[in-house]
Coordinates of N, CA and C in Angstrom, one line a residue:
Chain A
X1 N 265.3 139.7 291.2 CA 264.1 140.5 291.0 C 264.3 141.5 289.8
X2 N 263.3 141.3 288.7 CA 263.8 142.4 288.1 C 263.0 143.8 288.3
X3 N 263.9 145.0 287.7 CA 263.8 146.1 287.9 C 262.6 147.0 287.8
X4 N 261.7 146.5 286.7 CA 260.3 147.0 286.4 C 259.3 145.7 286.0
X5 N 258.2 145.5 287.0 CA 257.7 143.9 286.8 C 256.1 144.7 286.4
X6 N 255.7 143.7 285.8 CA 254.2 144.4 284.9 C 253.3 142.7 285.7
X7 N 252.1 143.3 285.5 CA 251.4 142.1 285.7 C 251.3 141.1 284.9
X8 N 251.2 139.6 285.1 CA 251.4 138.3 283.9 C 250.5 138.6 283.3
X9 N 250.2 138.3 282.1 CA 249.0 138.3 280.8 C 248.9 137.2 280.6
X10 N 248.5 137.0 279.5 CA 247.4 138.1 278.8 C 246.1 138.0 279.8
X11 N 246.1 139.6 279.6 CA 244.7 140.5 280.3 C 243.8 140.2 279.4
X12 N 242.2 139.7 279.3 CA 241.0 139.2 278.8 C 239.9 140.3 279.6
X13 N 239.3 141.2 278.9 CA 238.3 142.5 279.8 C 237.1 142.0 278.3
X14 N 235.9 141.8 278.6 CA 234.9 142.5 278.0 C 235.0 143.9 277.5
X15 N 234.4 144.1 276.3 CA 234.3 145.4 275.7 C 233.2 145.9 276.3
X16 N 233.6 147.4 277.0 CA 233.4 148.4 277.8 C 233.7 148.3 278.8
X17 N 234.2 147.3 279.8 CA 234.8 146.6 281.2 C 235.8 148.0 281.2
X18 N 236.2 148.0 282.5 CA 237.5 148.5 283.2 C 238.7 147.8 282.9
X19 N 239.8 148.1 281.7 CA 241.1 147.6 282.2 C 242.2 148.3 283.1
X20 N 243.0 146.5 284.2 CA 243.7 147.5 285.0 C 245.1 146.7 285.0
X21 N 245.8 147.9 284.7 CA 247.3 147.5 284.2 C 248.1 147.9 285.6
X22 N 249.3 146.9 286.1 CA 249.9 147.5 286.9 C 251.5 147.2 286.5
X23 N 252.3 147.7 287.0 CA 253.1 148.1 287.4 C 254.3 148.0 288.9
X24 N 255.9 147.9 289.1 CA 256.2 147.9 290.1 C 257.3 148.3 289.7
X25 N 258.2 149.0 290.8 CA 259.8 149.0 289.9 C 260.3 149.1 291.4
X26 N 262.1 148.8 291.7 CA 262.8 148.5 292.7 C 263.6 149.9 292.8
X27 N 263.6 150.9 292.0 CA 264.9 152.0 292.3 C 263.7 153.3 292.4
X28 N 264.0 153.3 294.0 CA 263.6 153.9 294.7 C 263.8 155.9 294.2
X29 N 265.1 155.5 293.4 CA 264.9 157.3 293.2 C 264.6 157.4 291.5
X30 N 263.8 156.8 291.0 CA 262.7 157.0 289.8 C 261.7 158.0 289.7
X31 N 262.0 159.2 288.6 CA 261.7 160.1 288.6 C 260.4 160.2 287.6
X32 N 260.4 159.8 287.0 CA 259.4 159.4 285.6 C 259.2 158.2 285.0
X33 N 257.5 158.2 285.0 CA 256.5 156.9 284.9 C 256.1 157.0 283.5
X34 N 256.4 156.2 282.6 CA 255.2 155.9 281.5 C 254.5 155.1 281.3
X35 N 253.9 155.1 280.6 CA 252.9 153.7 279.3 C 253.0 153.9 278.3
X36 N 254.1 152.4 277.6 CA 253.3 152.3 276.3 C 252.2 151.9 275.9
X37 N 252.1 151.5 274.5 CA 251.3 150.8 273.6 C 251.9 150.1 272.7
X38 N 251.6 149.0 272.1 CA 252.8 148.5 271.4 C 251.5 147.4 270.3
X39 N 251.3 147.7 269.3 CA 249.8 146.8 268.7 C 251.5 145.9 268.1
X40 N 250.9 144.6 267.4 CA 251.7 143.5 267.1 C 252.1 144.1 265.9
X41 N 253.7 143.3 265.6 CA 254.5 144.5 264.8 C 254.8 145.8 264.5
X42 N 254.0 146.6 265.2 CA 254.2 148.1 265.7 C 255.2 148.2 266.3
X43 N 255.6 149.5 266.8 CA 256.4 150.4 267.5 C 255.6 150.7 269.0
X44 N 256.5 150.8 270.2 CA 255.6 151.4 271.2 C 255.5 152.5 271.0
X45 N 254.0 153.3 271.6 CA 253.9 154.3 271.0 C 253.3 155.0 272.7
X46 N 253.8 156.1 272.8 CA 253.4 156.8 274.4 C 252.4 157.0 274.5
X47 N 252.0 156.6 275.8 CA 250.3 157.3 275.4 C 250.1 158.0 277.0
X48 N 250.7 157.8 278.1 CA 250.7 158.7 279.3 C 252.5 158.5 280.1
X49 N 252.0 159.6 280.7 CA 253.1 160.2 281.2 C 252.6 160.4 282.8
X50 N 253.8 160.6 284.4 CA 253.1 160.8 284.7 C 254.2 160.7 285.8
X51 N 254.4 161.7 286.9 CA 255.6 162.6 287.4 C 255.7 162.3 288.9
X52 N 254.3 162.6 289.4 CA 254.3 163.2 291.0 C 252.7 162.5 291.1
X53 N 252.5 161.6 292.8 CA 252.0 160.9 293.0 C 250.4 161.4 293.2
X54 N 249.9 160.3 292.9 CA 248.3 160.6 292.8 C 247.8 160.2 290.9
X55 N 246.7 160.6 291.0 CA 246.1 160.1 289.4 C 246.0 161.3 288.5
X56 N 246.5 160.8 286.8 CA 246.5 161.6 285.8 C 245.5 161.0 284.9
X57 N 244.4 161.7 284.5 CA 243.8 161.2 283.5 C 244.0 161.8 282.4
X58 N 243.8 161.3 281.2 CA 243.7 161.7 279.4 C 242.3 160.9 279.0
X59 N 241.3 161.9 278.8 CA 240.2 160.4 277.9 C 239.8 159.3 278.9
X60 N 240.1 158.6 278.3 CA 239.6 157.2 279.0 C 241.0 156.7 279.6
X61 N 241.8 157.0 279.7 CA 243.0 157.0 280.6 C 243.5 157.4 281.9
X62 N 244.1 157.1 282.6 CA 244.5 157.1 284.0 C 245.5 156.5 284.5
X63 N 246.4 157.5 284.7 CA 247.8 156.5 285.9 C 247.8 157.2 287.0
X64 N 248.1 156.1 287.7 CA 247.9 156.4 289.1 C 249.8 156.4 289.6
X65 N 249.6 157.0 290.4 CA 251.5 156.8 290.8 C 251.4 156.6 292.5
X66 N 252.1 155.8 292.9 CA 252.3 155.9 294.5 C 254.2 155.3 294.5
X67 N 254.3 156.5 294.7 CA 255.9 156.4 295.0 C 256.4 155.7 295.8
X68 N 255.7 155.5 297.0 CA 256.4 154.9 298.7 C 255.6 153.6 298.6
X69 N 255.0 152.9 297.6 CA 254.6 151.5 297.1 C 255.8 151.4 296.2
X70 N 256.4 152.4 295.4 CA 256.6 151.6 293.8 C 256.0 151.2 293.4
X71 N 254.7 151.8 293.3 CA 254.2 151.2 292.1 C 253.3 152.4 291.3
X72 N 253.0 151.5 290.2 CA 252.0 153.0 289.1 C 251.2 151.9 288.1
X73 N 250.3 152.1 287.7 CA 248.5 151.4 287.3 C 248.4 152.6 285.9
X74 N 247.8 152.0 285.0 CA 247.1 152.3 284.3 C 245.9 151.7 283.9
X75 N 244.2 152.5 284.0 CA 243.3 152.1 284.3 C 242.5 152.9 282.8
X76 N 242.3 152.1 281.8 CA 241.5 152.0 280.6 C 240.3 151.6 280.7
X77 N 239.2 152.9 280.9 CA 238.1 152.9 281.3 C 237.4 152.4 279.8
X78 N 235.5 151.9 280.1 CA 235.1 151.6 278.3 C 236.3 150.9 277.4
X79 N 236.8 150.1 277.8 CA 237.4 149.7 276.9 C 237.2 148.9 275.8
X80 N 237.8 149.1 274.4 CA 237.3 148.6 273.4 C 237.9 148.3 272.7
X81 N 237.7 147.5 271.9 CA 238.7 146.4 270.8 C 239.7 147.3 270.6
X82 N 240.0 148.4 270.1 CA 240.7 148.8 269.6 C 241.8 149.0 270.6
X83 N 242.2 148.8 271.7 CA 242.8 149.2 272.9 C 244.0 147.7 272.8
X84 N 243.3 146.2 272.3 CA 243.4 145.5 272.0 C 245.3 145.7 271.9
X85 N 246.2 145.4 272.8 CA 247.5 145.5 272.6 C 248.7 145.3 273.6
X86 N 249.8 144.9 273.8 CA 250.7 145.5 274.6 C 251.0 146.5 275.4
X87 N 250.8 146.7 277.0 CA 251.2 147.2 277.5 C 252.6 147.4 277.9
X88 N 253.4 148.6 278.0 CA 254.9 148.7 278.4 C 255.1 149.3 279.5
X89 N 255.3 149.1 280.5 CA 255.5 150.1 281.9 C 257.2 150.7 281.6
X90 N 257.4 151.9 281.7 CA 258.4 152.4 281.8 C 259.2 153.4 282.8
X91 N 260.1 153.0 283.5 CA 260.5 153.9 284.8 C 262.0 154.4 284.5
X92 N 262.1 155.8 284.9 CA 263.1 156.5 284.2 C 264.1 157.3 285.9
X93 N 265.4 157.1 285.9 CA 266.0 157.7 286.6 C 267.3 158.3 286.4
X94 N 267.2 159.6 286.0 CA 268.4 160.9 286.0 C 268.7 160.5 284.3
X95 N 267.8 160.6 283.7 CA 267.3 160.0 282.2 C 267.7 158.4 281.5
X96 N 267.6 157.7 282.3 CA 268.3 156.3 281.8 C 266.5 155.4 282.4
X97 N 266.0 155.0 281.1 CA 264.8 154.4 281.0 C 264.7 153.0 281.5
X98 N 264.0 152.2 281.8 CA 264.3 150.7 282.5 C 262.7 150.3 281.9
X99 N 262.5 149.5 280.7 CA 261.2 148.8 280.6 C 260.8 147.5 281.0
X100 N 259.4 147.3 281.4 CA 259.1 146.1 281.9 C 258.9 145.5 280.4
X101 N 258.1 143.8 281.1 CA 258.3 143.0 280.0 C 256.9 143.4 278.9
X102 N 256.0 143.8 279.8 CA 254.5 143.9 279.1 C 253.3 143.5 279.4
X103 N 252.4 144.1 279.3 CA 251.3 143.0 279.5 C 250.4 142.9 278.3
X104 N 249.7 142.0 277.6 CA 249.3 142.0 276.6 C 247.5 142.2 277.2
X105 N 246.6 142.9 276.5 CA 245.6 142.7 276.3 C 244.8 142.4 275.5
X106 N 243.6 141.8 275.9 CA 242.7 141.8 274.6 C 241.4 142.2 275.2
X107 N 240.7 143.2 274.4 CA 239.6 143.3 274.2 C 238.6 143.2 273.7
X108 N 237.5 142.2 274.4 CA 236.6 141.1 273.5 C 235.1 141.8 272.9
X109 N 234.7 142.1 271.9 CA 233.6 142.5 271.4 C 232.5 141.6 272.5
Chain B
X1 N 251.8 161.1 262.9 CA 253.5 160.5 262.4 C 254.6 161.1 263.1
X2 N 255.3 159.7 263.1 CA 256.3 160.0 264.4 C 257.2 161.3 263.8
X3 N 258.1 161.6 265.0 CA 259.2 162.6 264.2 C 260.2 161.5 264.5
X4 N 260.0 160.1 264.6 CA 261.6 159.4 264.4 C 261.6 158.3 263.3
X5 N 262.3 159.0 262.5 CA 261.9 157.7 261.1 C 263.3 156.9 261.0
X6 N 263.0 155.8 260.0 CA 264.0 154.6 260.2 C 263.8 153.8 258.9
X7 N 265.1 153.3 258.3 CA 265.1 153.0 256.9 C 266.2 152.4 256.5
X8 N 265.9 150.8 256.3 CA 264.8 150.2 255.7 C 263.7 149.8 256.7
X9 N 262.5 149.8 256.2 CA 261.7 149.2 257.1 C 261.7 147.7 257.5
X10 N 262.3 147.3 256.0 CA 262.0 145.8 256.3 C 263.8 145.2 255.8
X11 N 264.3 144.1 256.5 CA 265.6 143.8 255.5 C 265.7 142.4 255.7
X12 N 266.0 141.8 254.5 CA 266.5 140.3 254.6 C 268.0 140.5 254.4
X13 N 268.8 139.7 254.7 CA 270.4 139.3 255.0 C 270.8 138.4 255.1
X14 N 272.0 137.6 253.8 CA 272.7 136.4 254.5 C 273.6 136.6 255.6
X15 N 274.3 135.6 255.8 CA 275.0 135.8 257.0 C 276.3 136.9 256.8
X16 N 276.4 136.7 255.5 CA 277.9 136.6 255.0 C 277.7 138.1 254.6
X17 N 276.7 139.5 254.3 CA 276.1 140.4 254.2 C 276.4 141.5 255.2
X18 N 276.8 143.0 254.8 CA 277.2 143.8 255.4 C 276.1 144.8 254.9
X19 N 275.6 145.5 256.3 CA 274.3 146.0 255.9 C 274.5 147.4 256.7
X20 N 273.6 148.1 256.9 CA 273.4 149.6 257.9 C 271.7 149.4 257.6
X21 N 271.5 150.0 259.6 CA 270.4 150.4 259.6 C 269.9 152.0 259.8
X22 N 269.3 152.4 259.3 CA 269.4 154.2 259.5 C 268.1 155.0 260.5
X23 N 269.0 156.0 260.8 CA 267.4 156.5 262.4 C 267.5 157.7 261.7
X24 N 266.5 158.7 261.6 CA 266.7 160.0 262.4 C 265.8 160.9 262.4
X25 N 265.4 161.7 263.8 CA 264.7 162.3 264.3 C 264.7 163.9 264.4
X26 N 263.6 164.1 264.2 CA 263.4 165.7 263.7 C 262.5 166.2 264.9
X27 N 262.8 166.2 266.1 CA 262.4 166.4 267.4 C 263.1 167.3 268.2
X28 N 264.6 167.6 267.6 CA 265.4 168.0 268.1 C 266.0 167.8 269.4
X29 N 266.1 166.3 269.6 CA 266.4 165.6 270.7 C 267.8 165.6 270.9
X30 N 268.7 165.1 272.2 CA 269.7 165.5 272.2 C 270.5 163.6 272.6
X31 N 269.6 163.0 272.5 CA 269.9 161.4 272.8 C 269.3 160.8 271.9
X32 N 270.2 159.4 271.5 CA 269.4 158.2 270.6 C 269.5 156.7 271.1
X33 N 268.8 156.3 270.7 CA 268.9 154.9 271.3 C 268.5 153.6 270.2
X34 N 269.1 152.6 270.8 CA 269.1 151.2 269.6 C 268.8 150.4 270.4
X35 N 267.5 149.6 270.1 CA 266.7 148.6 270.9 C 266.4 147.3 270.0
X36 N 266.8 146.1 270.3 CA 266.2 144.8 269.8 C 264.9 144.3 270.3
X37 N 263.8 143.7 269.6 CA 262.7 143.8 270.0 C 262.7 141.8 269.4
X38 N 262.7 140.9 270.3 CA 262.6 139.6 269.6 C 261.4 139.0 269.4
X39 N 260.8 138.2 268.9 CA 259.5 137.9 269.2 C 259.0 137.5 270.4
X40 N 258.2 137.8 270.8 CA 257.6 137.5 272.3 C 258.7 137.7 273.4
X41 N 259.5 138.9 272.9 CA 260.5 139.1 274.3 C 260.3 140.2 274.5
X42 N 260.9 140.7 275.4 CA 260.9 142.2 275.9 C 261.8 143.2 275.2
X43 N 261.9 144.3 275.2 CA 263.2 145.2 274.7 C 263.9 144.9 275.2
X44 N 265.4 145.1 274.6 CA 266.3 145.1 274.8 C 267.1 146.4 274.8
X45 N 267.9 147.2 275.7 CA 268.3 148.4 275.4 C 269.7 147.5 274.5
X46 N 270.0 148.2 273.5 CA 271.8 147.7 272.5 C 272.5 149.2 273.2
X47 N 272.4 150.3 272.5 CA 273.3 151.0 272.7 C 271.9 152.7 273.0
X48 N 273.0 153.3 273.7 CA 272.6 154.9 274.1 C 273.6 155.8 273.8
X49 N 273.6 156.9 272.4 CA 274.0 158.2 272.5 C 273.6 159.4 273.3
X50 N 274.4 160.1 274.0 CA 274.1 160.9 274.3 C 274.8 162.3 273.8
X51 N 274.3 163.5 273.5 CA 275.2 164.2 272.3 C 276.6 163.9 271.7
X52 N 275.7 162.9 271.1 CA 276.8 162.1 269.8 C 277.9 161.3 270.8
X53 N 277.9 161.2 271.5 CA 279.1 160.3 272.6 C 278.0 159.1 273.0
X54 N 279.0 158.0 273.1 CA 278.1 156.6 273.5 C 278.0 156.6 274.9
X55 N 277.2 156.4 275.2 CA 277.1 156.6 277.3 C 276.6 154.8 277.8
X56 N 276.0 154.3 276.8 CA 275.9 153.1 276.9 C 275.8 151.6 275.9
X57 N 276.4 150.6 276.5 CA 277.1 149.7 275.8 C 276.3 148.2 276.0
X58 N 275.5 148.0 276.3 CA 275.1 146.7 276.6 C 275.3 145.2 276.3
X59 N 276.5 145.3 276.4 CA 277.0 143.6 276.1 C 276.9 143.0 274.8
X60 N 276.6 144.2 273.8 CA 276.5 143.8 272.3 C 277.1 143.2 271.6
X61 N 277.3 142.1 270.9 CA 278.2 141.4 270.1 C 278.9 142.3 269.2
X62 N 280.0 142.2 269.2 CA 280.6 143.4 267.9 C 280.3 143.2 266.5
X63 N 279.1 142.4 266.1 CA 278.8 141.8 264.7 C 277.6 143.3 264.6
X64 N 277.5 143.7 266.1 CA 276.3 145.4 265.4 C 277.6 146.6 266.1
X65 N 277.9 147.6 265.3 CA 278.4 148.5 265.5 C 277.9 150.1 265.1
X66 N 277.3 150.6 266.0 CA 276.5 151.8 266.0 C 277.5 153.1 265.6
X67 N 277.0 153.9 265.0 CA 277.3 155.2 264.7 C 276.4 156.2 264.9
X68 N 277.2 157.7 265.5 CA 276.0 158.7 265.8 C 276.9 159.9 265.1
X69 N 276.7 160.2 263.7 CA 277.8 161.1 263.6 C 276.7 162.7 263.7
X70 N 276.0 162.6 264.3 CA 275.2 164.2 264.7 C 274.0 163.9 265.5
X71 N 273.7 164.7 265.9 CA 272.5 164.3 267.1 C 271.3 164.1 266.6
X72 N 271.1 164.1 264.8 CA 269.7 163.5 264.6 C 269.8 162.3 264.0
X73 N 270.9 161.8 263.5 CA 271.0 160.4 262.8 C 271.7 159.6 263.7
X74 N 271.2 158.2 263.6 CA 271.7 157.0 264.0 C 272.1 155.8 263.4
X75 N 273.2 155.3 262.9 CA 272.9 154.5 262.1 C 273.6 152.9 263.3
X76 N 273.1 151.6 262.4 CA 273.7 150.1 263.1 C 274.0 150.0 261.9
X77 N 275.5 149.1 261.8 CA 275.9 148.7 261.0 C 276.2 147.0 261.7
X78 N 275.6 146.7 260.5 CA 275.9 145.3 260.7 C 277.0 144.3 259.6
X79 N 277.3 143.2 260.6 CA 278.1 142.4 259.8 C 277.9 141.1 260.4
X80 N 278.3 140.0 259.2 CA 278.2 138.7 259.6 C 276.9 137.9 261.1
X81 N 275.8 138.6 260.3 CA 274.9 138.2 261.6 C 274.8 136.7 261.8
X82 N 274.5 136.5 263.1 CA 273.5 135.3 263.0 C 271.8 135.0 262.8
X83 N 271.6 134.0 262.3 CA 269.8 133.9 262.2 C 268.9 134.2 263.7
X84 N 269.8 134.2 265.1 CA 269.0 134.5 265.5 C 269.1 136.4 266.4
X85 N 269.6 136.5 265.1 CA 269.5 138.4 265.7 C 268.3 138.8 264.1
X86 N 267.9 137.9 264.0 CA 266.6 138.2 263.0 C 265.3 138.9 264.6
X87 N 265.2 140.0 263.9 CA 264.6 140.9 265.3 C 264.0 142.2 264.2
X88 N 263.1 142.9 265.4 CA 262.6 144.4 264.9 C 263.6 145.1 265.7
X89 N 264.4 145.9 264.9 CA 265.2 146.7 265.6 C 264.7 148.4 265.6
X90 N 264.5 148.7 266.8 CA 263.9 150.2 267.1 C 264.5 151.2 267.5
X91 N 264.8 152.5 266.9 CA 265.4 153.4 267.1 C 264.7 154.1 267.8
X92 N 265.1 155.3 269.2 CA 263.8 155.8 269.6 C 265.2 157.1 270.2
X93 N 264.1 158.4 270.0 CA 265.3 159.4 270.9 C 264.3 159.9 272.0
X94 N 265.2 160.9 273.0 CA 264.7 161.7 273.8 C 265.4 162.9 273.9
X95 N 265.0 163.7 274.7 CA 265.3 164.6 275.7 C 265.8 164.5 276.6
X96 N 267.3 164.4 276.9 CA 267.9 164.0 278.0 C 267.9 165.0 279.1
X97 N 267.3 164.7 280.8 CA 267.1 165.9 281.6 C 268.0 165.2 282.6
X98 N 268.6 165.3 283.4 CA 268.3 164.6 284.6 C 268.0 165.2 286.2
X99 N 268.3 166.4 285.7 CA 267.6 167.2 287.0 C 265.9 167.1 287.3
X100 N 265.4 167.2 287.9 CA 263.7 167.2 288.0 C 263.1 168.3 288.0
X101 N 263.8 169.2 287.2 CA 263.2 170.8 287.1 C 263.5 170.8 285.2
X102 N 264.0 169.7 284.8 CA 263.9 169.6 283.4 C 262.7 168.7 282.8
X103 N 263.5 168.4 281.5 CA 262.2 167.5 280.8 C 262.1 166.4 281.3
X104 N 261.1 165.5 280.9 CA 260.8 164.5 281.6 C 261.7 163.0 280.9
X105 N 262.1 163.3 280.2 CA 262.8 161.6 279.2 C 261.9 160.7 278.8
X106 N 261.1 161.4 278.2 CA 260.0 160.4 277.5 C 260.8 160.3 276.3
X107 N 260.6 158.6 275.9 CA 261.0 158.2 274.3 C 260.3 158.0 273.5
X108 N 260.8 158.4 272.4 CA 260.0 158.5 271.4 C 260.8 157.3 270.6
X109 N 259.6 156.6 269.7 CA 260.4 155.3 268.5 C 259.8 155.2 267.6
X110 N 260.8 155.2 266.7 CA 260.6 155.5 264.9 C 259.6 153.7 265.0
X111 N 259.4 153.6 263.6 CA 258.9 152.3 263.2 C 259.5 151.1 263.2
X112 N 260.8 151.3 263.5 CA 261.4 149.9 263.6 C 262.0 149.6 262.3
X113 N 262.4 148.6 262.0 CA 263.3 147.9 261.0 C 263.1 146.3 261.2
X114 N 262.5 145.3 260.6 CA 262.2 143.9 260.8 C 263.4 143.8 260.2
X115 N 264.3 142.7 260.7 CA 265.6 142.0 260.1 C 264.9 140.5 260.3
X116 N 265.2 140.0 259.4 CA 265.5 138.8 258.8 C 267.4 138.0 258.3
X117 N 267.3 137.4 259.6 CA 268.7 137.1 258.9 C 269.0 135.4 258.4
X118 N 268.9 135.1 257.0 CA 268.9 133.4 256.7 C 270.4 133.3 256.8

């Protein structure tokens, strides 16, 4: 089993649909959740963060965290081409980071 | 624009070619990290500084040999690659916490470095 599992892709959402990204990780004492973004030959680039359980929104952004599942969601509301990218789940414990594999999206005009 | 830059952006290499890749971040972070990015694979962690001491080693071929000689530069030096360590290689630092009353260890990553190795 690996250590941080993202859902299979590629994700296909209509533009303005709800995208919903999830997330799972196995080490139970994981203190910090992220998401990347990663557009093709880019760099990942951060775009939430997100600590203590329950939902964080930014914009049209949202993670959700449930510790006693292991798991954590990011929900990209209106979504629009430009969103169009790589997702990276990221789970961090006593600072040593563990990334999933990704999930790619596309969002279709 | 990030605060973690990386240079060259792009490199071709024969095999037989001794090269360096260069990081460094103006974040004032106290950790750096070296990640291989393959096509359609996942990251790879290579190596972890943590104030200037290596804390982590990941089964790297000794053809990449990392250097941290201060807490904002990083450099990979390479030697005798193979064609298939042709990869984006991404430098990224943090903020090392590990208590839960500190920072949180979000990474940050320069632009990468596309290698090409014929």
């Amino acid at each position: 089993q690996k250590e941080v599992e993202q859902n299979s892709g590629p994700l296909s959402v209509p533009e303005g649909a709800i995208a919903s990204l999830n997330c799972t990780y196995s080490d139970r004492g994981s203190q910090s959740f992220f998401w990347y973004r990663q557009y093709s030959g880019k760099s990942p680039e951060l775009i939430m963060s997100i600590y203590s359980n329950g939902d964080k929104e930014d914009g049209r952004f949202t993670a959700q965290l449930n510790k006693a599942s292991q798991y954590v969601s990011l929900l990209i509301r209106d979504s629009q081409p430009s969103d169009s990218a790589t997702y990276l789940c990221a789970v961090n414990n006593a600072g040593k980071s563990t990334f999933g594999d990704g999930t790619t999206l596309t969002v279709k005009p | 624009e990030t605060g973690v830059t990386q240079t060259p952006r792009h490199l071709v290499m024969g095999m037989t070619n001794k090269k360096s890749l260069k990081c460094e971040q103006h974040l004032g972070h106290n950790a750096m990290y070296w990640y291989k990015q393959s096509a359609k694979k996942p990251l790879e962690l290579m190596f972890v500084y943590s104030l200037e001491e290596r804390v982590e080693n990941n089964s790297v071929p000794s053809r990449f040999s990392p250097e941290c000689p201060n807490s904002s530069h990083l450099f990979l030096h390479l030697h005798t690659l193979q064609p298939e360590d042709s990869a984006l290689y991404l430098c990224a630092s943090s903020q090392l916490s590990k208590g839960l009353a500190g920072g949180h260890n979000e990474q940050f990553f320069g632009p990468g470095t596309r290698l090409t190795v014929l």
